[in-house]
Short mmCIF file of C-alpha atoms in Angstrom, two decimals:
data_model
loop_
_atom_site.label_atom_id
_atom_site.label_comp_id
_atom_site.label_asym_id
_atom_site.label_seq_id
_atom_site.Cartn_x
_atom_site.Cartn_y
_atom_site.Cartn_z
CA MET A 26 -1.43 -9.94 -46.70
CA THR A 27 -4.93 -10.23 -47.73
CA SER A 28 -6.50 -8.06 -50.43
CA PRO A 29 -9.41 -5.95 -49.42
CA HIS A 30 -11.90 -8.78 -50.44
CA SER A 31 -9.79 -11.93 -50.59
CA PRO A 32 -11.43 -14.97 -48.96
CA ALA A 33 -9.44 -14.24 -45.90
CA GLY A 34 -11.12 -10.95 -45.76
CA GLN A 35 -14.55 -12.25 -46.39
CA PRO A 36 -17.28 -12.06 -43.36
CA GLN A 37 -16.89 -14.75 -40.98
CA PRO A 38 -19.28 -15.66 -38.12
CA HIS A 39 -19.03 -13.54 -35.20
CA PRO A 40 -18.54 -15.45 -32.03
CA GLY A 41 -20.30 -13.11 -29.84
CA THR A 42 -23.66 -12.64 -31.82
CA GLU A 43 -26.82 -14.28 -31.16
CA GLN A 44 -28.01 -17.02 -33.20
CA PRO A 45 -30.87 -16.18 -35.65
CA HIS A 46 -34.33 -17.03 -34.74
CA PRO A 47 -35.93 -20.05 -36.45
CA GLY A 48 -38.46 -19.31 -38.92
CA THR A 49 -39.19 -16.25 -41.43
CA GLU A 50 -41.51 -13.62 -41.51
CA PRO A 51 -42.78 -12.65 -45.05
CA SER A 52 -41.92 -8.73 -44.67
CA ALA A 53 -38.68 -9.24 -42.92
CA PRO A 54 -35.59 -8.29 -45.05
CA GLY A 55 -33.60 -11.42 -46.14
CA THR A 56 -36.51 -13.60 -46.24
CA GLU A 57 -37.32 -15.50 -49.50
CA PRO A 58 -41.15 -15.15 -49.48
CA SER A 59 -40.85 -11.35 -49.84
CA ALA A 60 -37.77 -11.16 -52.03
CA PRO A 61 -38.03 -9.31 -55.21
CA GLY A 62 -38.01 -11.66 -58.22
CA THR A 63 -40.19 -14.30 -56.61
CA ASP A 64 -43.04 -13.38 -58.96
CA PRO A 65 -41.94 -15.44 -62.32
CA SER A 66 -44.30 -13.01 -64.27
CA HIS A 67 -42.54 -9.82 -62.85
CA PRO A 68 -38.95 -10.83 -61.96
CA GLY A 69 -36.88 -8.08 -60.34
CA ARG A 70 -39.21 -6.27 -58.31
CA PRO A 71 -42.87 -6.17 -57.16
CA GLY A 72 -45.39 -4.73 -59.95
CA GLY A 73 -42.90 -4.18 -62.78
CA PRO A 74 -40.34 -5.49 -65.39
CA ALA A 75 -37.08 -6.92 -64.21
CA GLN A 76 -34.89 -4.46 -62.53
CA GLY A 77 -36.62 -1.37 -64.30
CA PHE A 78 -39.24 0.92 -63.97
CA SER A 79 -42.25 1.48 -65.91
CA SER A 80 -44.09 4.71 -66.00
CA GLY A 81 -47.22 3.14 -64.51
CA PRO A 82 -50.93 4.49 -64.45
CA PRO A 83 -51.50 8.04 -63.08
CA GLY A 84 -50.81 8.26 -59.12
CA GLN A 85 -48.76 5.08 -59.40
CA CYS A 86 -44.83 5.36 -58.45
CA PRO A 87 -42.96 4.11 -61.21
CA VAL A 88 -40.49 2.29 -59.12
CA THR A 89 -42.48 0.47 -56.23
CA GLY A 90 -45.44 0.06 -58.58
CA VAL A 91 -48.00 1.00 -55.80
CA ARG A 92 -50.25 3.83 -55.51
CA SER A 93 -49.72 6.63 -52.87
CA GLY A 94 -51.39 5.71 -49.49
CA SER A 95 -51.89 2.16 -50.94
CA ALA A 96 -51.15 -1.12 -48.95
CA GLU A 97 -47.64 -2.28 -48.49
CA THR A 98 -45.79 -4.58 -51.07
CA GLY A 99 -42.68 -6.40 -50.90
CA PRO A 100 -39.10 -4.96 -50.60
CA THR A 101 -38.37 -2.42 -53.52
CA ALA A 102 -35.17 -3.04 -55.62
CA LEU A 103 -32.42 -0.58 -55.37
CA TYR A 104 -30.61 -1.90 -58.39
CA GLY A 105 -30.95 -2.07 -61.96
CA PRO A 106 -30.09 -0.07 -65.04
CA ASP A 107 -32.74 2.54 -64.12
CA VAL A 108 -31.74 3.44 -60.83
CA ASP A 109 -30.40 6.96 -61.10
CA GLY A 110 -30.16 10.26 -59.38
CA ASP A 111 -33.25 11.55 -61.12
CA ARG A 112 -35.64 8.78 -60.14
CA LEU A 113 -34.47 8.11 -56.74
CA PRO A 114 -35.56 11.08 -54.95
CA GLY A 115 -39.17 10.36 -56.04
CA LEU A 116 -38.63 6.72 -54.85
CA TYR A 117 -37.69 7.83 -51.45
CA GLU A 118 -40.66 10.01 -51.07
CA GLU A 119 -43.00 7.37 -52.20
CA LEU A 120 -41.25 4.86 -49.91
CA ARG A 121 -41.79 7.29 -46.98
CA GLN A 122 -45.36 7.73 -47.69
CA VAL A 123 -46.13 4.05 -47.93
CA TYR A 124 -43.85 2.74 -45.20
CA GLY A 125 -42.73 5.43 -42.76
CA PRO A 126 -39.10 6.14 -41.99
CA VAL A 127 -37.94 2.59 -42.35
CA ALA A 128 -38.73 0.72 -45.66
CA PRO A 129 -38.06 -2.64 -47.04
CA VAL A 130 -35.54 -2.81 -49.91
CA SER A 131 -33.40 -5.17 -52.00
CA VAL A 132 -29.79 -4.21 -52.59
CA ALA A 133 -29.03 -7.24 -55.00
CA PRO A 134 -30.83 -10.09 -56.22
CA GLY A 135 -32.23 -11.73 -53.26
CA ILE A 136 -30.54 -9.59 -50.84
CA ASN A 137 -32.98 -7.66 -48.83
CA ALA A 138 -32.54 -5.00 -46.26
CA TRP A 139 -34.14 -2.02 -44.42
CA LEU A 140 -33.56 1.50 -45.90
CA VAL A 141 -33.67 4.04 -43.09
CA LEU A 142 -35.29 7.22 -44.54
CA GLY A 143 -36.10 9.19 -41.33
CA TYR A 144 -33.65 11.80 -40.25
CA HIS A 145 -34.18 10.86 -36.33
CA GLU A 146 -34.06 7.29 -36.89
CA LEU A 147 -30.76 7.85 -38.92
CA LEU A 148 -29.39 9.48 -36.14
CA ARG A 149 -30.29 6.66 -33.76
CA LEU A 150 -28.84 4.13 -36.27
CA THR A 151 -25.51 5.86 -36.50
CA ARG A 152 -25.13 6.86 -32.72
CA ASP A 153 -26.38 3.65 -31.07
CA GLU A 154 -23.80 0.92 -31.34
CA GLN A 155 -25.50 -1.28 -28.76
CA ASP A 156 -28.39 -2.09 -31.14
CA PHE A 157 -26.71 -1.41 -34.54
CA SER A 158 -23.29 -2.85 -35.26
CA HIS A 159 -20.90 -2.09 -38.05
CA ASP A 160 -19.57 -5.58 -37.90
CA PRO A 161 -20.75 -7.62 -41.24
CA ARG A 162 -20.05 -10.78 -39.51
CA ARG A 163 -23.32 -10.13 -37.64
CA TRP A 164 -25.37 -10.17 -41.00
CA ARG A 165 -27.86 -13.13 -40.58
CA LEU A 166 -28.04 -13.71 -44.42
CA LEU A 167 -24.34 -14.32 -44.58
CA ARG A 168 -24.47 -16.35 -41.42
CA GLU A 169 -26.89 -18.40 -43.00
CA ASN A 170 -24.99 -18.95 -46.20
CA ARG A 171 -27.69 -17.33 -48.20
CA VAL A 172 -25.38 -14.53 -49.96
CA PRO A 173 -23.85 -15.95 -53.20
CA ALA A 174 -19.96 -15.61 -53.30
CA ASP A 175 -20.42 -13.47 -56.23
CA SER A 176 -23.00 -11.41 -55.21
CA PRO A 177 -22.36 -7.53 -56.44
CA ILE A 178 -23.03 -6.32 -52.85
CA LEU A 179 -20.43 -8.33 -51.28
CA PRO A 180 -17.45 -6.22 -52.15
CA MET A 181 -19.02 -3.25 -50.48
CA VAL A 182 -19.95 -5.06 -47.10
CA GLY A 183 -17.39 -8.03 -46.62
CA TRP A 184 -15.84 -7.79 -43.44
CA ARG A 185 -11.99 -6.48 -43.24
CA PRO A 186 -9.94 -5.00 -40.51
CA ALA A 187 -10.73 -1.53 -41.01
CA LEU A 188 -12.52 1.22 -38.74
CA LEU A 189 -15.70 1.28 -41.02
CA PHE A 190 -16.31 -2.36 -40.01
CA SER A 191 -15.64 -2.34 -36.50
CA ASP A 192 -17.10 -1.18 -33.07
CA GLY A 193 -16.22 -0.03 -29.65
CA GLN A 194 -12.48 -0.27 -28.76
CA GLN A 195 -11.26 -1.69 -31.99
CA HIS A 196 -12.91 1.12 -33.83
CA ARG A 197 -11.56 3.73 -31.53
CA ARG A 198 -8.24 2.51 -31.69
CA MET A 199 -8.04 2.36 -35.58
CA ARG A 200 -9.97 5.86 -35.61
CA ALA A 201 -7.28 7.49 -33.53
CA ALA A 202 -4.75 6.38 -36.23
CA VAL A 203 -6.77 7.64 -39.06
CA SER A 204 -7.72 10.92 -37.56
CA THR A 205 -4.08 11.70 -36.31
CA ALA A 206 -2.85 11.10 -39.98
CA LEU A 207 -5.49 13.38 -41.39
CA SER A 208 -5.17 16.12 -38.82
CA GLY A 209 -1.55 16.25 -39.34
CA ILE A 210 -2.03 17.53 -42.79
CA ASN A 211 -0.85 21.10 -43.28
CA GLY A 212 -3.92 23.26 -44.28
CA HIS A 213 -1.64 25.87 -45.92
CA GLU A 214 0.11 23.26 -47.88
CA LEU A 215 -3.02 21.34 -48.92
CA ARG A 216 -4.64 24.35 -50.43
CA ARG A 217 -1.50 25.25 -52.34
CA LEU A 218 -1.19 21.70 -53.68
CA VAL A 219 -5.06 21.79 -54.70
CA ARG A 220 -4.88 25.10 -56.40
CA ASP A 221 -1.57 24.21 -58.31
CA THR A 222 -3.06 20.93 -59.38
CA ALA A 223 -6.22 22.82 -60.53
CA GLU A 224 -4.26 25.23 -62.39
CA GLN A 225 -2.41 22.48 -64.42
CA ILE A 226 -5.47 20.66 -65.18
CA ILE A 227 -7.21 23.87 -66.40
CA HIS A 228 -4.41 24.81 -68.56
CA SER A 229 -4.58 21.34 -70.23
CA PHE A 230 -7.90 22.15 -71.53
CA ALA A 231 -8.08 26.07 -71.46
CA ALA A 232 -7.08 26.29 -75.33
CA THR A 233 -10.18 24.25 -76.48
CA GLY A 234 -13.02 26.56 -75.11
CA ARG A 235 -14.69 23.53 -73.93
CA ALA A 236 -14.46 20.67 -71.43
CA ASP A 237 -16.49 18.20 -69.55
CA LEU A 238 -15.95 19.35 -65.94
CA VAL A 239 -16.75 15.75 -64.67
CA ALA A 240 -14.19 13.76 -66.68
CA ASP A 241 -11.62 16.62 -67.42
CA TYR A 242 -11.56 18.34 -63.94
CA ALA A 243 -13.59 16.76 -61.08
CA ARG A 244 -12.49 13.15 -61.74
CA GLN A 245 -8.73 14.35 -61.99
CA LEU A 246 -8.22 16.76 -59.22
CA PRO A 247 -9.08 14.67 -56.03
CA MET A 248 -7.18 11.70 -57.64
CA ARG A 249 -3.99 13.63 -57.88
CA VAL A 250 -4.35 15.36 -54.50
CA ILE A 251 -5.30 12.36 -52.60
CA THR A 252 -2.74 9.92 -54.01
CA ALA A 253 -0.30 12.71 -53.30
CA LEU A 254 -1.30 12.72 -49.73
CA LEU A 255 -1.03 8.90 -49.29
CA GLY A 256 2.43 9.09 -50.84
CA VAL A 257 1.44 7.43 -54.11
CA ASP A 258 2.99 8.58 -57.66
CA GLU A 259 0.54 9.97 -60.19
CA ARG A 260 0.85 6.80 -62.58
CA THR A 261 0.22 4.35 -59.59
CA GLY A 262 -2.65 6.49 -58.46
CA ARG A 263 -4.39 6.18 -61.69
CA GLN A 264 -4.17 2.46 -61.53
CA LEU A 265 -5.60 2.53 -57.87
CA VAL A 266 -8.66 4.87 -58.84
CA GLU A 267 -9.43 2.43 -61.72
CA ALA A 268 -9.05 -0.70 -59.59
CA LEU A 269 -11.28 1.02 -56.62
CA ALA A 270 -13.97 2.10 -59.12
CA GLY A 271 -14.40 -1.45 -60.28
CA THR A 272 -14.67 -2.51 -56.83
CA VAL A 273 -17.36 -0.19 -55.69
CA ALA A 274 -19.10 -0.79 -58.87
CA ALA A 275 -20.52 -3.89 -57.38
CA THR A 276 -20.37 -5.95 -60.58
CA SER A 277 -19.13 -9.38 -61.34
CA ALA A 278 -15.63 -7.85 -62.19
CA SER A 279 -15.57 -6.27 -58.68
CA ALA A 280 -13.56 -9.30 -56.96
CA ASP A 281 -10.87 -9.00 -59.61
CA ALA A 282 -10.63 -5.28 -59.26
CA SER A 283 -10.17 -5.69 -55.44
CA ARG A 284 -7.21 -7.86 -55.86
CA ARG A 285 -5.53 -5.30 -58.10
CA VAL A 286 -6.33 -2.73 -55.11
CA GLY A 287 -4.63 -4.99 -52.77
CA ALA A 288 -1.59 -5.47 -54.76
CA ILE A 289 -1.13 -1.81 -55.41
CA LEU A 290 -1.35 -0.83 -51.61
CA ASP A 291 0.63 -3.78 -50.43
CA ALA A 292 3.54 -2.53 -52.33
CA LEU A 293 2.98 1.02 -51.27
CA ILE A 294 3.05 -0.13 -47.59
CA LYS A 295 6.24 -2.45 -47.93
CA GLU A 296 8.02 0.83 -49.42
CA LYS A 297 6.67 3.21 -46.66
CA ARG A 298 8.02 0.75 -44.04
CA LEU A 299 11.61 0.85 -45.54
CA ARG A 300 11.28 4.32 -46.58
CA PRO A 301 8.89 6.35 -44.52
CA GLY A 302 7.84 9.83 -45.70
CA HIS A 303 5.69 12.79 -44.91
CA ASP A 304 2.56 11.31 -45.92
CA VAL A 305 -0.72 9.76 -44.56
CA THR A 306 0.45 6.03 -45.20
CA SER A 307 3.70 6.59 -43.12
CA ALA A 308 1.73 8.23 -40.40
CA LEU A 309 -0.50 5.41 -40.09
CA LEU A 310 2.35 2.77 -40.02
CA HIS A 311 4.08 4.72 -37.25
CA HIS A 312 1.16 5.70 -35.20
CA PRO A 313 1.35 4.53 -31.32
CA ALA A 314 -1.52 2.29 -32.20
CA GLN A 315 0.65 0.00 -33.88
CA LEU A 316 -1.91 -0.89 -36.87
CA THR A 317 -0.72 -4.05 -38.61
CA ASP A 318 0.05 -3.87 -42.35
CA ASP A 319 -3.35 -5.60 -42.98
CA GLU A 320 -5.14 -2.87 -40.95
CA VAL A 321 -3.02 -0.05 -42.64
CA LEU A 322 -4.05 -1.47 -46.12
CA HIS A 323 -7.92 -1.63 -45.42
CA ASN A 324 -8.07 1.70 -43.68
CA LEU A 325 -6.22 3.23 -46.82
CA VAL A 326 -8.88 1.47 -49.08
CA VAL A 327 -11.66 3.09 -46.84
CA MET A 328 -9.87 6.55 -46.84
CA PHE A 329 -9.48 6.25 -50.70
CA VAL A 330 -12.71 5.20 -51.65
CA ALA A 331 -14.49 7.78 -49.34
CA GLY A 332 -12.36 10.61 -50.32
CA ASN A 333 -11.97 10.23 -53.94
CA GLN A 334 -15.71 9.37 -55.31
CA THR A 335 -17.14 11.69 -52.76
CA THR A 336 -15.07 14.66 -53.59
CA VAL A 337 -15.40 14.10 -57.23
CA ASN A 338 -19.13 14.30 -56.71
CA TRP A 339 -19.23 17.09 -54.42
CA ILE A 340 -16.93 19.29 -56.88
CA ALA A 341 -19.18 18.42 -59.97
CA THR A 342 -22.40 18.85 -58.30
CA THR A 343 -21.57 22.05 -56.89
CA LEU A 344 -20.41 23.43 -60.22
CA ARG A 345 -23.79 22.12 -61.59
CA VAL A 346 -25.70 24.12 -58.91
CA LEU A 347 -23.82 27.20 -59.95
CA LEU A 348 -23.99 27.00 -63.57
CA CYS A 349 -27.76 26.02 -63.53
CA ASP A 350 -29.02 28.64 -60.87
CA PRO A 351 -28.03 32.22 -62.12
CA GLN A 352 -29.51 33.72 -59.06
CA PHE A 353 -27.41 31.65 -56.73
CA ARG A 354 -24.18 32.23 -58.65
CA SER A 355 -24.80 36.03 -58.81
CA SER A 356 -25.31 35.88 -54.92
CA LEU A 357 -21.89 34.19 -54.91
CA THR A 358 -20.16 36.61 -57.12
CA GLY A 359 -21.60 39.43 -55.28
CA GLY A 360 -20.42 38.19 -52.00
CA ARG A 361 -23.79 37.79 -50.40
CA LEU A 362 -23.15 34.00 -50.27
CA SER A 363 -19.95 32.12 -49.98
CA VAL A 364 -18.62 29.06 -51.87
CA ASP A 365 -19.02 27.34 -48.49
CA ASP A 366 -22.70 28.04 -48.68
CA ALA A 367 -23.06 26.42 -52.07
CA LEU A 368 -21.18 23.38 -50.63
CA ASP A 369 -23.51 23.08 -47.87
CA LEU A 370 -26.38 23.35 -50.31
CA VAL A 371 -25.14 20.50 -52.06
CA LEU A 372 -24.72 18.28 -49.11
CA TRP A 373 -28.08 18.92 -48.27
CA ARG A 374 -29.88 18.29 -51.51
CA PHE A 375 -27.52 16.20 -53.42
CA PRO A 376 -25.14 14.44 -50.90
CA PRO A 377 -22.32 12.74 -52.80
CA THR A 378 -23.05 9.45 -51.07
CA GLN A 379 -26.90 8.99 -51.14
CA ASN A 380 -27.18 5.46 -49.65
CA PHE A 381 -24.36 3.90 -47.36
CA PRO A 382 -24.21 0.31 -46.19
CA ALA A 383 -24.48 -0.67 -43.65
CA ARG A 384 -25.49 -1.58 -39.92
CA TYR A 385 -26.59 -4.99 -38.58
CA ALA A 386 -29.36 -5.32 -35.66
CA THR A 387 -27.84 -6.90 -32.66
CA ARG A 388 -31.14 -7.83 -31.26
CA ASP A 389 -34.89 -8.01 -32.14
CA MET A 390 -36.50 -4.72 -32.03
CA VAL A 391 -39.24 -2.35 -33.26
CA PHE A 392 -37.44 0.47 -35.05
CA GLY A 393 -39.15 3.21 -37.06
CA GLY A 394 -42.50 1.09 -36.84
CA ARG A 395 -40.88 -2.06 -38.36
CA GLN A 396 -40.18 -5.26 -36.92
CA ILE A 397 -36.43 -5.62 -37.05
CA ARG A 398 -34.98 -9.12 -36.48
CA THR A 399 -31.35 -9.96 -35.16
CA GLY A 400 -28.87 -9.75 -38.06
CA ASP A 401 -31.01 -7.75 -40.47
CA MET A 402 -28.97 -5.23 -42.56
CA LEU A 403 -29.87 -1.43 -42.51
CA ILE A 404 -28.92 0.82 -45.09
CA LEU A 405 -28.15 4.44 -44.21
CA GLY A 406 -30.62 6.64 -46.55
CA LEU A 407 -28.37 9.68 -46.21
CA ALA A 408 -30.09 11.63 -48.92
CA ALA A 409 -33.54 10.56 -47.89
CA ALA A 410 -33.01 11.54 -44.43
CA ASN A 411 -31.73 14.99 -45.44
CA MET A 412 -35.01 15.63 -47.12
CA ASP A 413 -37.07 14.30 -44.21
CA PRO A 414 -40.10 16.79 -43.97
CA ALA A 415 -39.95 16.31 -40.42
CA ILE A 416 -36.80 18.41 -40.08
CA LEU A 417 -37.01 20.74 -43.02
CA PRO A 418 -38.77 24.31 -43.14
CA ASP A 419 -42.18 24.64 -44.44
CA ASP A 420 -40.93 25.51 -47.86
CA GLY A 421 -38.94 22.30 -47.92
CA GLY A 422 -35.48 23.83 -48.61
CA PRO A 423 -32.53 23.74 -46.08
CA VAL A 424 -31.46 26.97 -44.41
CA VAL A 425 -28.23 28.62 -45.62
CA GLY A 426 -25.42 28.11 -43.21
CA ASN A 427 -27.23 25.03 -41.52
CA ARG A 428 -24.87 22.03 -41.52
CA ALA A 429 -26.87 19.67 -39.51
CA HIS A 430 -27.11 17.54 -42.61
CA LEU A 431 -26.12 13.93 -42.54
CA ALA A 432 -23.91 13.69 -45.81
CA PHE A 433 -20.89 12.75 -43.55
CA GLY A 434 -22.94 10.46 -41.35
CA ALA A 435 -23.08 11.00 -37.49
CA GLY A 436 -22.11 9.42 -34.12
CA PRO A 437 -18.81 7.61 -33.53
CA HIS A 438 -18.44 7.03 -37.25
CA LEU A 439 -18.99 10.40 -38.42
CA CYS A 440 -16.52 10.86 -41.42
CA PRO A 441 -12.92 11.81 -40.12
CA ALA A 442 -11.97 13.33 -43.48
CA GLN A 443 -14.60 15.63 -43.97
CA ASP A 444 -12.66 18.79 -43.23
CA PRO A 445 -9.61 17.95 -45.77
CA ALA A 446 -12.36 16.86 -48.23
CA ARG A 447 -14.09 20.50 -47.82
CA LEU A 448 -10.81 22.35 -48.30
CA ILE A 449 -10.16 20.35 -51.37
CA THR A 450 -13.67 20.99 -52.91
CA ARG A 451 -13.81 24.70 -52.07
CA THR A 452 -10.37 25.33 -53.26
CA ALA A 453 -11.21 23.43 -56.59
CA VAL A 454 -14.42 25.41 -57.05
CA ASP A 455 -12.90 28.80 -56.25
CA THR A 456 -9.96 27.96 -58.72
CA ILE A 457 -11.90 27.15 -61.76
CA LEU A 458 -14.67 29.90 -61.15
CA HIS A 459 -11.41 32.55 -60.98
CA ARG A 460 -9.70 31.06 -64.07
CA LEU A 461 -12.98 30.39 -66.16
CA PRO A 462 -15.34 33.12 -65.10
CA ASP A 463 -17.68 32.82 -68.06
CA LEU A 464 -18.39 29.05 -67.70
CA GLU A 465 -21.60 28.14 -69.20
CA LEU A 466 -23.45 24.78 -70.01
CA SER A 467 -23.08 23.64 -73.31
CA ILE A 468 -26.21 21.70 -73.25
CA PRO A 469 -29.66 22.35 -71.60
CA GLN A 470 -29.87 21.66 -68.07
CA GLU A 471 -32.53 19.17 -68.50
CA GLN A 472 -30.28 16.96 -70.36
CA LEU A 473 -27.78 16.59 -67.71
CA GLU A 474 -27.72 13.12 -66.27
CA TRP A 475 -26.71 11.29 -62.96
CA ILE A 476 -24.69 8.18 -62.85
CA LYS A 477 -26.73 5.20 -62.33
CA SER A 478 -26.09 3.90 -58.77
CA PRO A 479 -28.09 3.61 -55.64
CA TRP A 480 -24.99 4.50 -53.61
CA SER A 481 -23.18 7.39 -55.17
CA LYS A 482 -24.88 10.52 -56.25
CA GLY A 483 -22.61 12.19 -59.03
CA LEU A 484 -23.11 13.66 -62.56
CA ALA A 485 -22.23 11.46 -65.43
CA ALA A 486 -21.17 14.56 -67.31
CA LEU A 487 -21.05 18.28 -67.01
CA PRO A 488 -20.16 19.80 -70.56
CA VAL A 489 -19.38 23.50 -70.55
CA THR A 490 -18.00 26.20 -72.96
CA PHE A 491 -15.85 29.13 -71.89
CA THR A 492 -13.56 31.80 -73.54
CA ASP A 493 -10.12 30.59 -74.80
CA LEU A 494 -7.87 31.80 -72.01
CA ARG A 495 -4.56 30.64 -73.25
CA ARG A 496 -3.05 33.98 -72.19
CA ARG A 497 -3.77 33.35 -68.64
CA ARG A 498 -1.32 30.34 -68.00
CA PRO A 499 -0.53 29.03 -64.55
CA SER A 500 2.83 30.86 -64.75
CA ASP A 501 0.59 34.14 -64.53
CA ALA A 502 -0.35 33.23 -61.06
CA GLN A 503 1.63 30.60 -59.27
CA GLU A 504 3.29 27.98 -61.50
CA PRO A 505 3.97 24.86 -59.32
CA SER A 506 7.68 24.00 -59.42
CA ALA A 507 8.65 20.72 -61.15
CA ASP A 508 9.78 19.43 -57.80
CA ALA A 509 6.82 20.59 -55.95
CA HIS A 510 6.07 18.35 -52.79
CA PRO A 511 2.62 17.22 -51.38
CA PRO A 512 1.71 18.90 -48.00
CA ALA A 513 3.65 17.46 -45.26
CA VAL A 514 1.93 15.20 -42.65
CA SER A 515 3.12 16.26 -39.09
CA PRO A 516 1.64 15.72 -35.73
CA SER A 517 2.11 19.36 -34.97
CA HIS A 518 -1.08 21.20 -33.79
CA GLU A 519 0.21 24.66 -34.64
CA GLN A 520 -1.08 24.28 -38.45
CA GLU A 521 -3.96 26.11 -40.08
CA SER A 522 -7.15 24.50 -39.31
CA LEU A 523 -8.48 22.39 -42.40
CA ARG A 524 -11.87 23.83 -41.67
#
């Protein structure tokens, strides 16, 4: 069995794809003349220091180095130490002003792509499998051997036998198995598992009167819940989370982290083949689609990566909104708004995944006013599309209750785990607000920082203070029993909806 990114799992030429057109165009992603770093005096991006942002003169974008409305330049770097959640929204709007709904970017040194910023363009990108494939074996740069083996982007886009990297019938086959496994989760039991786990975590720091709600709560809860759903014990779950974090970090250590992920999941699959249980892994292994062990492994990777970090970010950012917006929190506690309203606000303004790789053009075309070539990579700009002025009200803010955001994508590859993710996040937020009703930030709001990533939108930390609640132990509510079980996975449809 291959690991998620072993040589056997690396992208291979797709036998049915068109051959790339000879020659290059200076403005096309993937062509060396426009690649960031070609100017020896300014390596890393056009108009600025290597991989960094300078403040620049008035009216000049600190990222692109160009003035609003000025002529187009080469691709803008989406990597580097200064790529964080505070700067990226301004970058998206600058790119939108200069290039329109589709902009040239670089996602790693020498690796150029198109960032899709427009809401309607992103809908077409996600829905049209004829023009835009999920299969990275169509990627022109890879087929031309122009992607270094140690490129930090490769662990994220290297082909593997999972629904995220397939089209058509093959995608539908794997999605059927994944959707059935997820829909078989009992909603009542999942809510109880999340609440009991949250109670335990809160109790572990309640006596201190202070906590970092990212490290101490948001990162702990989804990991424990999702590993329980997969049938993984807590210790192995922690190892899996660490290895997966190293994989998606897109660094030189990503390949080694990916091998560790493969080893952990390989052992899990062998165990569930011999001793199946009431869990998602066993449901995948025994689905009528008859997924191979390799397919189960790689789909588990996709499910865990998408489920864990996305839910961590969603929980933490929702708590940030409630802590930093007294009026919104007052509306919540007063019953005028619901926790779901807060969750949707976060999905519009701060989607847990802000950019997502990738789609690959299957033919030459004009898309969003740009000349796209066969095999070009296109990045889903989820955060930018959500804030497209073309679809927002005049005040620029999303309407409460509107779930037309693109935080979970759209089309055939719409996230199949959004309902359990919402239930986990809603229960996590509800529980901590109930247990610690006087939560307050322990630092000024402006000192909160986002993690430095072009892909994930998450807080680095969320330090809070609260009243010592040692008197309110989990046993005062519903203490989870020592032999509590994760929610059973069953094909029965007579279960509470996860919505």
